[in-house]
XYZ file of C-alpha atoms in Angstrom:
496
model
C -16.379 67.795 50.140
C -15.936 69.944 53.386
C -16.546 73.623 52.412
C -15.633 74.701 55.752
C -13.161 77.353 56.149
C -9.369 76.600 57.426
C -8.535 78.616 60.395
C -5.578 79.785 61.264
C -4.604 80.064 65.062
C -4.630 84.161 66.272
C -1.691 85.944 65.447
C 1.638 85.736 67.511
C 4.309 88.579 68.099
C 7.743 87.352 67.150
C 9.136 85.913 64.255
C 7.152 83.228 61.922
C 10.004 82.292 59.951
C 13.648 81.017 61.296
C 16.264 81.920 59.237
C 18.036 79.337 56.793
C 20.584 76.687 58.938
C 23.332 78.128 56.676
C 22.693 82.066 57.527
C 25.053 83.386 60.231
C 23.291 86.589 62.010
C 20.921 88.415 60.640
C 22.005 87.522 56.958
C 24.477 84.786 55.674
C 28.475 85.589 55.437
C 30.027 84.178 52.422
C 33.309 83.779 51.088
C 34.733 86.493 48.812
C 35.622 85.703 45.226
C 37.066 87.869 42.583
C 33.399 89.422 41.392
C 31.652 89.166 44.408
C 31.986 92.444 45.444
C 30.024 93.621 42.812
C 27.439 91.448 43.899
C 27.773 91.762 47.586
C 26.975 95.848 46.655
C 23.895 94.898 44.411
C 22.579 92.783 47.123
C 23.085 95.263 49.802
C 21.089 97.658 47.475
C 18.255 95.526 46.900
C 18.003 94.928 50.507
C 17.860 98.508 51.379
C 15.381 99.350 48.494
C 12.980 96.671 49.303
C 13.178 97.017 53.234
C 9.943 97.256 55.168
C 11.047 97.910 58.407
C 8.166 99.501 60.907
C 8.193 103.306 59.964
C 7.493 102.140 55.975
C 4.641 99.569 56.810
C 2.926 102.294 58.830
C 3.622 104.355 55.813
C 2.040 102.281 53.327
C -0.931 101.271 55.593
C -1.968 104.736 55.964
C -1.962 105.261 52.777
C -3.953 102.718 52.558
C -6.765 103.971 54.251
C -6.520 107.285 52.718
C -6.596 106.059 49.381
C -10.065 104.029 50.411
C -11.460 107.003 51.836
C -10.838 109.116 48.463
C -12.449 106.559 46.332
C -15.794 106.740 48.482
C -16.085 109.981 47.466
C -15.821 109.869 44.475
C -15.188 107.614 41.343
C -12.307 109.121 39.141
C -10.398 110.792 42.567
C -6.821 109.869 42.730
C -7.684 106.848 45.701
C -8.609 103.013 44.995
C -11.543 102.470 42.458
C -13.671 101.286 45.999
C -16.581 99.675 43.823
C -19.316 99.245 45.161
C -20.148 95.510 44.416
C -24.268 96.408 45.713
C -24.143 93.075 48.185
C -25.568 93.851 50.771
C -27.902 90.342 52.042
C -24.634 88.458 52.940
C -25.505 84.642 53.691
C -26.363 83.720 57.153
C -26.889 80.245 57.384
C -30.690 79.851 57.054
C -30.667 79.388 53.247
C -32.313 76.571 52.394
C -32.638 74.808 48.600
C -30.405 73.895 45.519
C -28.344 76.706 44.338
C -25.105 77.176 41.152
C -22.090 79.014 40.593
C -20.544 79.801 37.947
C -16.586 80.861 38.579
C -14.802 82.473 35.062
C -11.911 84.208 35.242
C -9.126 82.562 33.293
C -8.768 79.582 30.887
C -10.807 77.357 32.592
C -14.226 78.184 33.980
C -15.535 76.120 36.885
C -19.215 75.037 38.109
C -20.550 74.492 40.988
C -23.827 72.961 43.146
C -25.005 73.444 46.750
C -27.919 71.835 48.548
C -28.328 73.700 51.358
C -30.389 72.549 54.316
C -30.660 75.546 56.564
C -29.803 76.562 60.157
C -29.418 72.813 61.251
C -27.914 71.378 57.999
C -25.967 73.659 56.318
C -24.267 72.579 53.480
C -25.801 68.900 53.048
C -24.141 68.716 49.399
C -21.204 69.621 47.070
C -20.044 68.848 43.462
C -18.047 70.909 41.213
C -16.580 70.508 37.905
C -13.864 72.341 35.892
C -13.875 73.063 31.894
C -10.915 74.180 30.088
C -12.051 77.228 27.366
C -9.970 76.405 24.142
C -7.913 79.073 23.340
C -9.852 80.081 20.090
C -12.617 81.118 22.037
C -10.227 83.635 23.922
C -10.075 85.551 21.112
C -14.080 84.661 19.433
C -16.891 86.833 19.312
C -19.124 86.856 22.926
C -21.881 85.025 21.735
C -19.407 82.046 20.653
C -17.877 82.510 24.063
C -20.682 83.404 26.434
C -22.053 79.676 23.879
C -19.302 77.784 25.306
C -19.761 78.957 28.891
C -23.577 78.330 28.815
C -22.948 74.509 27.574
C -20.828 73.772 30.041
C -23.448 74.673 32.537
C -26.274 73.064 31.130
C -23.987 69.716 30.405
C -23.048 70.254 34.392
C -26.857 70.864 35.460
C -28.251 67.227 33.383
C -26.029 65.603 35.316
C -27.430 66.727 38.396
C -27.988 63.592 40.905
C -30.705 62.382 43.268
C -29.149 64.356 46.299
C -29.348 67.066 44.886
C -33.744 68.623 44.229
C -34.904 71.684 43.039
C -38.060 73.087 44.633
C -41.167 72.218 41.562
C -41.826 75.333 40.193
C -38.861 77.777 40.400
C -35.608 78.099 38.615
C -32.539 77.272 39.069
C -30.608 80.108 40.523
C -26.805 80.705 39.739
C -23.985 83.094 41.463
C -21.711 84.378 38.411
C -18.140 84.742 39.864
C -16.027 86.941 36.802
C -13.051 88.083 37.605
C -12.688 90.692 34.635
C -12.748 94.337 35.286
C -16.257 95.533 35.541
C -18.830 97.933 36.719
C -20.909 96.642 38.921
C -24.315 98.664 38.038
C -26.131 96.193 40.536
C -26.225 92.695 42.740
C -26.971 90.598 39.017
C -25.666 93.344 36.300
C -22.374 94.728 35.996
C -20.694 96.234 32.638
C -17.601 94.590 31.379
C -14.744 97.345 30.953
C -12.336 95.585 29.046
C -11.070 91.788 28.798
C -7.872 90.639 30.532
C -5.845 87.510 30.858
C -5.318 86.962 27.272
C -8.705 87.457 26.571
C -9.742 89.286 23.326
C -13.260 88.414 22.777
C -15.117 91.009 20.842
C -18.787 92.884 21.352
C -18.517 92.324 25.077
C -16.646 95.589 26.053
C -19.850 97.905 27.558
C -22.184 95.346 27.558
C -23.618 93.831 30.575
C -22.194 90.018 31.047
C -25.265 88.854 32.837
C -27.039 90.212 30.054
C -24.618 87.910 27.695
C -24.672 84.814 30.366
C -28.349 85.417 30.556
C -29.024 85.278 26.550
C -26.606 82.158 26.201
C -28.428 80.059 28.520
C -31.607 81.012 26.672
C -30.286 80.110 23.703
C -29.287 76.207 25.304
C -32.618 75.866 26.868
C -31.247 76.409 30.307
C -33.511 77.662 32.698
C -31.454 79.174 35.145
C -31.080 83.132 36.260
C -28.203 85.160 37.814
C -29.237 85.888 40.914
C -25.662 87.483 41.687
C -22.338 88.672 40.005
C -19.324 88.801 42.123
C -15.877 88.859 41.652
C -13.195 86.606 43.668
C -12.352 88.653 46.838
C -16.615 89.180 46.922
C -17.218 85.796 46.759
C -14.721 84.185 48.626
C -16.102 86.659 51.581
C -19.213 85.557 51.675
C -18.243 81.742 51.853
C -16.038 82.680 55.079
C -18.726 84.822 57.009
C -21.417 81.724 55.874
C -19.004 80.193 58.221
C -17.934 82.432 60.926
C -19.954 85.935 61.839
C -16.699 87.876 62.535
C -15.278 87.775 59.172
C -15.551 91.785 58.048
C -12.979 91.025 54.883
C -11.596 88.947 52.214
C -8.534 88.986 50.085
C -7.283 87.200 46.664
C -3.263 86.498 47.140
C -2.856 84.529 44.142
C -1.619 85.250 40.391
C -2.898 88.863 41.150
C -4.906 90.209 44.426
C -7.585 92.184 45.788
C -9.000 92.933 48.875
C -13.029 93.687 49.608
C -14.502 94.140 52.988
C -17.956 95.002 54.435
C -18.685 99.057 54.677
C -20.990 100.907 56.610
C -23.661 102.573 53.735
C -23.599 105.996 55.300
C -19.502 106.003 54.837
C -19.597 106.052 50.571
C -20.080 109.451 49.959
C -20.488 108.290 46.258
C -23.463 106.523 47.188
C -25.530 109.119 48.435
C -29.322 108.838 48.314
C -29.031 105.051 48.001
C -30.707 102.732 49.998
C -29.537 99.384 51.447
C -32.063 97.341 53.487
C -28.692 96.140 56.252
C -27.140 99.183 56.187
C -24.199 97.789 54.593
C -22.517 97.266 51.360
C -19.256 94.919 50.254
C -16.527 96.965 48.583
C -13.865 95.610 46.038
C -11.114 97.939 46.870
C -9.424 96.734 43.623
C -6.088 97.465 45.929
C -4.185 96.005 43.234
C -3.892 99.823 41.647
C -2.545 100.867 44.761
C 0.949 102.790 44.613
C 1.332 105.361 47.452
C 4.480 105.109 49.696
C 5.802 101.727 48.013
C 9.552 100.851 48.556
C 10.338 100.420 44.960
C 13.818 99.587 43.237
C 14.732 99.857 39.865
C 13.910 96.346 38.698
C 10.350 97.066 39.151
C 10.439 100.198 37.475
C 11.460 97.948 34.635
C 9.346 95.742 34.675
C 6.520 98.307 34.748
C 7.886 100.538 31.832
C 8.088 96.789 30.023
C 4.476 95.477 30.907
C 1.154 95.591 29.164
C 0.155 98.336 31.504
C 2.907 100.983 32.697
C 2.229 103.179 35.515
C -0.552 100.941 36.346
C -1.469 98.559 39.266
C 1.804 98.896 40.773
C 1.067 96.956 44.387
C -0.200 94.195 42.343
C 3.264 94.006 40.725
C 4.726 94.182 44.157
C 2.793 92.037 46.139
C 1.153 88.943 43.631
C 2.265 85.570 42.124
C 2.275 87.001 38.569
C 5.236 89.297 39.173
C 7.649 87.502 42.227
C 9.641 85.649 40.202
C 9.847 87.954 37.363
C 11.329 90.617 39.679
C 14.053 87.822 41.164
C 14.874 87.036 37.351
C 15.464 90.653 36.943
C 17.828 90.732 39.757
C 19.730 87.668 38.691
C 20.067 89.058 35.283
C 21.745 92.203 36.433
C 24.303 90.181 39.153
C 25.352 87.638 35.995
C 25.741 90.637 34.119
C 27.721 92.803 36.261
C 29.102 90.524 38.821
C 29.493 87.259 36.985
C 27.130 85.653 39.462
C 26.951 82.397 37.068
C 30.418 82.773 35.682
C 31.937 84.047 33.106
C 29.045 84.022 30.411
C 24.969 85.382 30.929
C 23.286 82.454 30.863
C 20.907 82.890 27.707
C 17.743 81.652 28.975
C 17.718 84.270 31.631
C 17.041 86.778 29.619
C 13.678 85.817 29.077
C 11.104 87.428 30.741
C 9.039 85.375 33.970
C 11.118 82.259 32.804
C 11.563 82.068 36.607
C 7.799 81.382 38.492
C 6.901 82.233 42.071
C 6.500 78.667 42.781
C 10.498 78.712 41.645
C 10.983 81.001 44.328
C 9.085 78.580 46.865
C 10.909 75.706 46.190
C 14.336 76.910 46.536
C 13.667 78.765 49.912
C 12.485 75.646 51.227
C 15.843 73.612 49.896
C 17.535 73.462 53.879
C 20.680 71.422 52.471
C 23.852 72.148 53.000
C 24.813 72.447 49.325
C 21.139 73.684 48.225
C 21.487 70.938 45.718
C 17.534 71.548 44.927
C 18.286 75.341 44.001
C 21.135 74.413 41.801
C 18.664 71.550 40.145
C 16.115 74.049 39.656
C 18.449 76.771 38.351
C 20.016 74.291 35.892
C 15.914 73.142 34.666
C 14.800 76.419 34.378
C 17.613 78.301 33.028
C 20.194 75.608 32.132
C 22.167 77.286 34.899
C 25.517 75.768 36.451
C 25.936 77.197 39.749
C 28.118 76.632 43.235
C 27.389 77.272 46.380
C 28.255 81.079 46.218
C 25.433 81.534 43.786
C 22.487 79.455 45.186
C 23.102 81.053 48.712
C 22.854 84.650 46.615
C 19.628 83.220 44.879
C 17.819 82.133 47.696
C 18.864 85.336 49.345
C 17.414 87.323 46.532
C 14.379 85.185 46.408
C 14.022 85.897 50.391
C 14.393 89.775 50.060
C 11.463 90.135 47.377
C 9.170 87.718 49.053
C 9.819 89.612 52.643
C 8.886 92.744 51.138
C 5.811 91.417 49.126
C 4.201 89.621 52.437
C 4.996 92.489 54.756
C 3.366 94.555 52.198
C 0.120 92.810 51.759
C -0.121 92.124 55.756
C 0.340 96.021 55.726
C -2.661 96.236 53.356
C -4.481 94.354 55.363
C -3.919 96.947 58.426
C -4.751 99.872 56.532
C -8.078 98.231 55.693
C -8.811 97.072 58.912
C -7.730 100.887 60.625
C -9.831 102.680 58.280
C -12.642 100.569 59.191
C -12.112 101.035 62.880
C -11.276 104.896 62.704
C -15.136 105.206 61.064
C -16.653 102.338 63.919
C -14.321 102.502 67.168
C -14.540 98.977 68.487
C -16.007 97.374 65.275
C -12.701 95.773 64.219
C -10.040 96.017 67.131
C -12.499 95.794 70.248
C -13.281 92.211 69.765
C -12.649 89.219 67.684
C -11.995 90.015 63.588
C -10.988 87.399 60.714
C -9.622 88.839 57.308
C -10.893 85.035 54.879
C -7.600 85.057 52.586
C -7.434 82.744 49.389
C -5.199 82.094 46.427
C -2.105 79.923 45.603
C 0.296 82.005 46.625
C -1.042 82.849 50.311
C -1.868 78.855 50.475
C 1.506 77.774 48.809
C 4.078 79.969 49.834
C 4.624 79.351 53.381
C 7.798 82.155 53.789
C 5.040 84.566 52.066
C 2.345 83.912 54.831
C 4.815 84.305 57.436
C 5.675 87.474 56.641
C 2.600 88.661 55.678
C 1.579 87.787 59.551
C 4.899 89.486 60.914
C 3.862 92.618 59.782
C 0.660 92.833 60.645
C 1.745 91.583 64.246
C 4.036 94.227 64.054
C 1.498 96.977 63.104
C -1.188 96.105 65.542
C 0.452 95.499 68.564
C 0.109 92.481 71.030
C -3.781 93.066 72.258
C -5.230 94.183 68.731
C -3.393 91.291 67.124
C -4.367 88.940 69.647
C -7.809 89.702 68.153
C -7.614 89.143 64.805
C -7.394 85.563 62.856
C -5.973 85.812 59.215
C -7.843 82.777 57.810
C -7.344 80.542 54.956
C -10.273 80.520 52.741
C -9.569 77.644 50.024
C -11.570 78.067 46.945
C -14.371 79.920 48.677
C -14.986 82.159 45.670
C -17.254 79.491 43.706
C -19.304 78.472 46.829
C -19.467 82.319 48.100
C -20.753 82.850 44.985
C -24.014 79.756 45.473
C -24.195 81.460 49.020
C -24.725 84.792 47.228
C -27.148 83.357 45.109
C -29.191 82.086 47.427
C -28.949 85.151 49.952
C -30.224 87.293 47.381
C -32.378 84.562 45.843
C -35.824 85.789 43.682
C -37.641 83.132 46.322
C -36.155 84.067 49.675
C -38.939 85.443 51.206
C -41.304 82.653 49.942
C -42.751 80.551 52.765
């Protein structure tokens, strides 16, 4: 299994993405029918509402940076959360021995092994395996939970094989990846805020997980230690600059998103008096609560006021897998409604909410037939939809006008990071070579997304500075980040 990271080429100016075979100019002409004007004007609208043009991104990326620089200064300010995660030994290649991860952070938790070999071996070997939390134990008490979790480790760790040697006398050393909102109070103890995702497990909230993950494997006569909690963004960070020595930030594009990138210590104001040994400290921006300067339309204000959390995380809503489609159905609900889009009944199932997926969205933008018989197929499976041609060129056009605005969004993100960093350091980010390590299923899946998401941040940078910088795919670097972590910060690193 090759853990090394996917590069992407350095970014281009000009457009990533043709337009559609049946578009003529800048957006596709259609034939008018009775109730199509209605639609024509809600389409027009949603256009304008979402548009990104050059003015906005700058907008929003400034923002950006303003919003990181007020959470540095304080926790509680009206800016991004900015935790610090307190990693600050990022891997560098030299680490030598056997090292675990442990990745939770939805219904399935995965593990993870390493052997690595040092400066002239690297990685020597991999193996990983996935366990699938019954839904129960979403909703159990933590030691029941926390139980579970430890089993599946130990179970994991027995089966460990001859390529694979621990050095006689020390523990086995694990990176805990959890992707639930917490407090990081150090590199292996963090506080657990609340639970997410479904989750509902009780006598966790305000404890510290490693404490609980600690305890549990105690309890299943695992001798193993945390030797680092991280969350996603963290992790998959260090497994890219393990890699590659330029790589100064990370970010999640997947169901939701985050962004974390390496800070100088003497630029947190919050963390005054504290010490780090490099200098330097990741942040997890937690950029998902993010909501200054967004173009916004009224089907995600509606989707807010509906959600589990109104008023909150807003870019995340704009920007992530979880919310894409859900926006699209909202559109399509209100031009069936209105315009008749579908005829001359609402189709039913559209009126349930995220019935349409971003994957959805993926597969009918890439349908490049005449008669976008694969949008009509999916329209008709999803929804039990009958449509003509009329409708699937209006779906795909929706489906293109939320994606466009969610990519050149997030690539926008990804500026205002990288100019607050350089405004603080001249020459540290735009003076030479920089790579932003990006993971998830929807930056790896969604190919229109990734375009755009490049197109803006062409756009924002200019020719030289973008010339510079390589947005890289990180696939699942999270888990081995995590081992890296581990072992960077290992109890034993200094022992000869």
């Amino acid at each position: 299994m090759s853990v090394a990271a996917i590069s992407s080429p350095p970014l281009a100016v000009g457009s990533f993405l043709p337009r559609s075979p049946w578009r003529t100019g800048p957006r596709f002409s259609m034939a008018l029918r009775s109730d199509a004007v209605s639609v024509a004007r809600l389409l027009t609208k949603l256009r304008h509402d979402c548009a990104t043009p050059l003015p906005v991104l700058q907008r929003v990326a400034d923002a950006m940076s303003l919003a990181m620089r007020t959470g540095l200064a304080a926790d509680g300010a009206s800016g991004l959360p900015m935790i610090p995660t307190y990693v600050h030994n990022l891997p560098t290649g030299t680490e030598k021995g056997l090292f675990y991860a442990l990745d939770v952070g939805g219904s399935n938790f995965r593990v993870l092994r390493l052997q690595l070999g040092g400066k002239e071996d690297r990685v020597i070997s991999t193996e990983f395996d996935q366990v699938s939390i019954p839904q129960k134990l979403m909703s159990c008490t933590s030691e029941e939970l926390f139980d579970f979790i430890a089993l599946g480790l130990a179970k994991f760790a027995q089966k460990q094989g001859d390529e694979f040697h621990i050095t006689p006398g020390r523990k086995r050393e694990v990176g805990f990846t959890f992707s639930f909102p917490v407090k990081q109070t150090s590199i292996d103890s963090g506080i657990l805020i609340k639970w997410t995702k479904g989750f509902a497990v009780s006598g966790t909230a305000g404890r510290d997980v490693v404490a609980c993950l600690n305890e549990a494997m105690e309890r299943q006569g695992l001798d193993m230690r945390v030797s680092a909690l991280v969350n996603d963004a963290v992790g998959t960070l260090a497994g890219a600059v393990y890699w590659d020595n330029d790589v100064t930030a990370a970010v999640i594009l997947g169901t939701g998103t985050n962004a974390c990138y390496i800070e100088q210590i003497d630029a947190i104001p919050k963390l005054k008096g504290y010490h780090s040994p490099s200098g330097r400290m990741i942040i997890s921006t937690e950029w998902g609560a993010f909501s200054n300067g967004l173009p916004l339309t009224e089907y995600d204000r509606d989707m807010d006021a509906a959600s589990i959390n109104p008023g909150e995380q807003i870019f995340e809503k704009t920007i992530s897998g979880m919310y894409l489609g859900e926006i699209a159905r909202r559109v399509l609900l209100k031009m069936a409604q209105v315009g008749g889009l579908f005829g001359n009944s609402v189709p039913q199932k559209l009126s349930k909410p995220f019935i349409i997926g971003t994957p959805d969205l993926c597969a009918m933008q890439r349908d490049q037939s005449d008669d976008l018989q694969a949008v009509g197929s999916i329209l008709y499976d999803i929804a039990g939809i009958e449509s003509d041609i009329y409708a699937r060129k209006t779906v795909v056009e929706v489906c293109d006008t939320i994606t466009e605005r969610g990519g050149r969004l997030a690539g926008a993100g990804i500026v205002g990071i990288l100019s607050k960093m350089e405004q603080d350091s001249k020459g540290i980010v735009f003076g030479k070579r920089a790579v932003v390590a990006v993971d998830g299923g929807l930056y790896e899946n969604y190919p229109q997304y990734r375009a755009y998401l490049r197109d803006s941040v062409t756009e924002l940078l200019g020719i030289e500075n973008s010339n510079n910088l390589v947005i890289e795919h990180s696939k699942d670097g999270s888990g081995i980040g995590a081992a890296l972590l581990a072992a960077s910060n290992s109890m034993y690193k200094h022992d000869s």
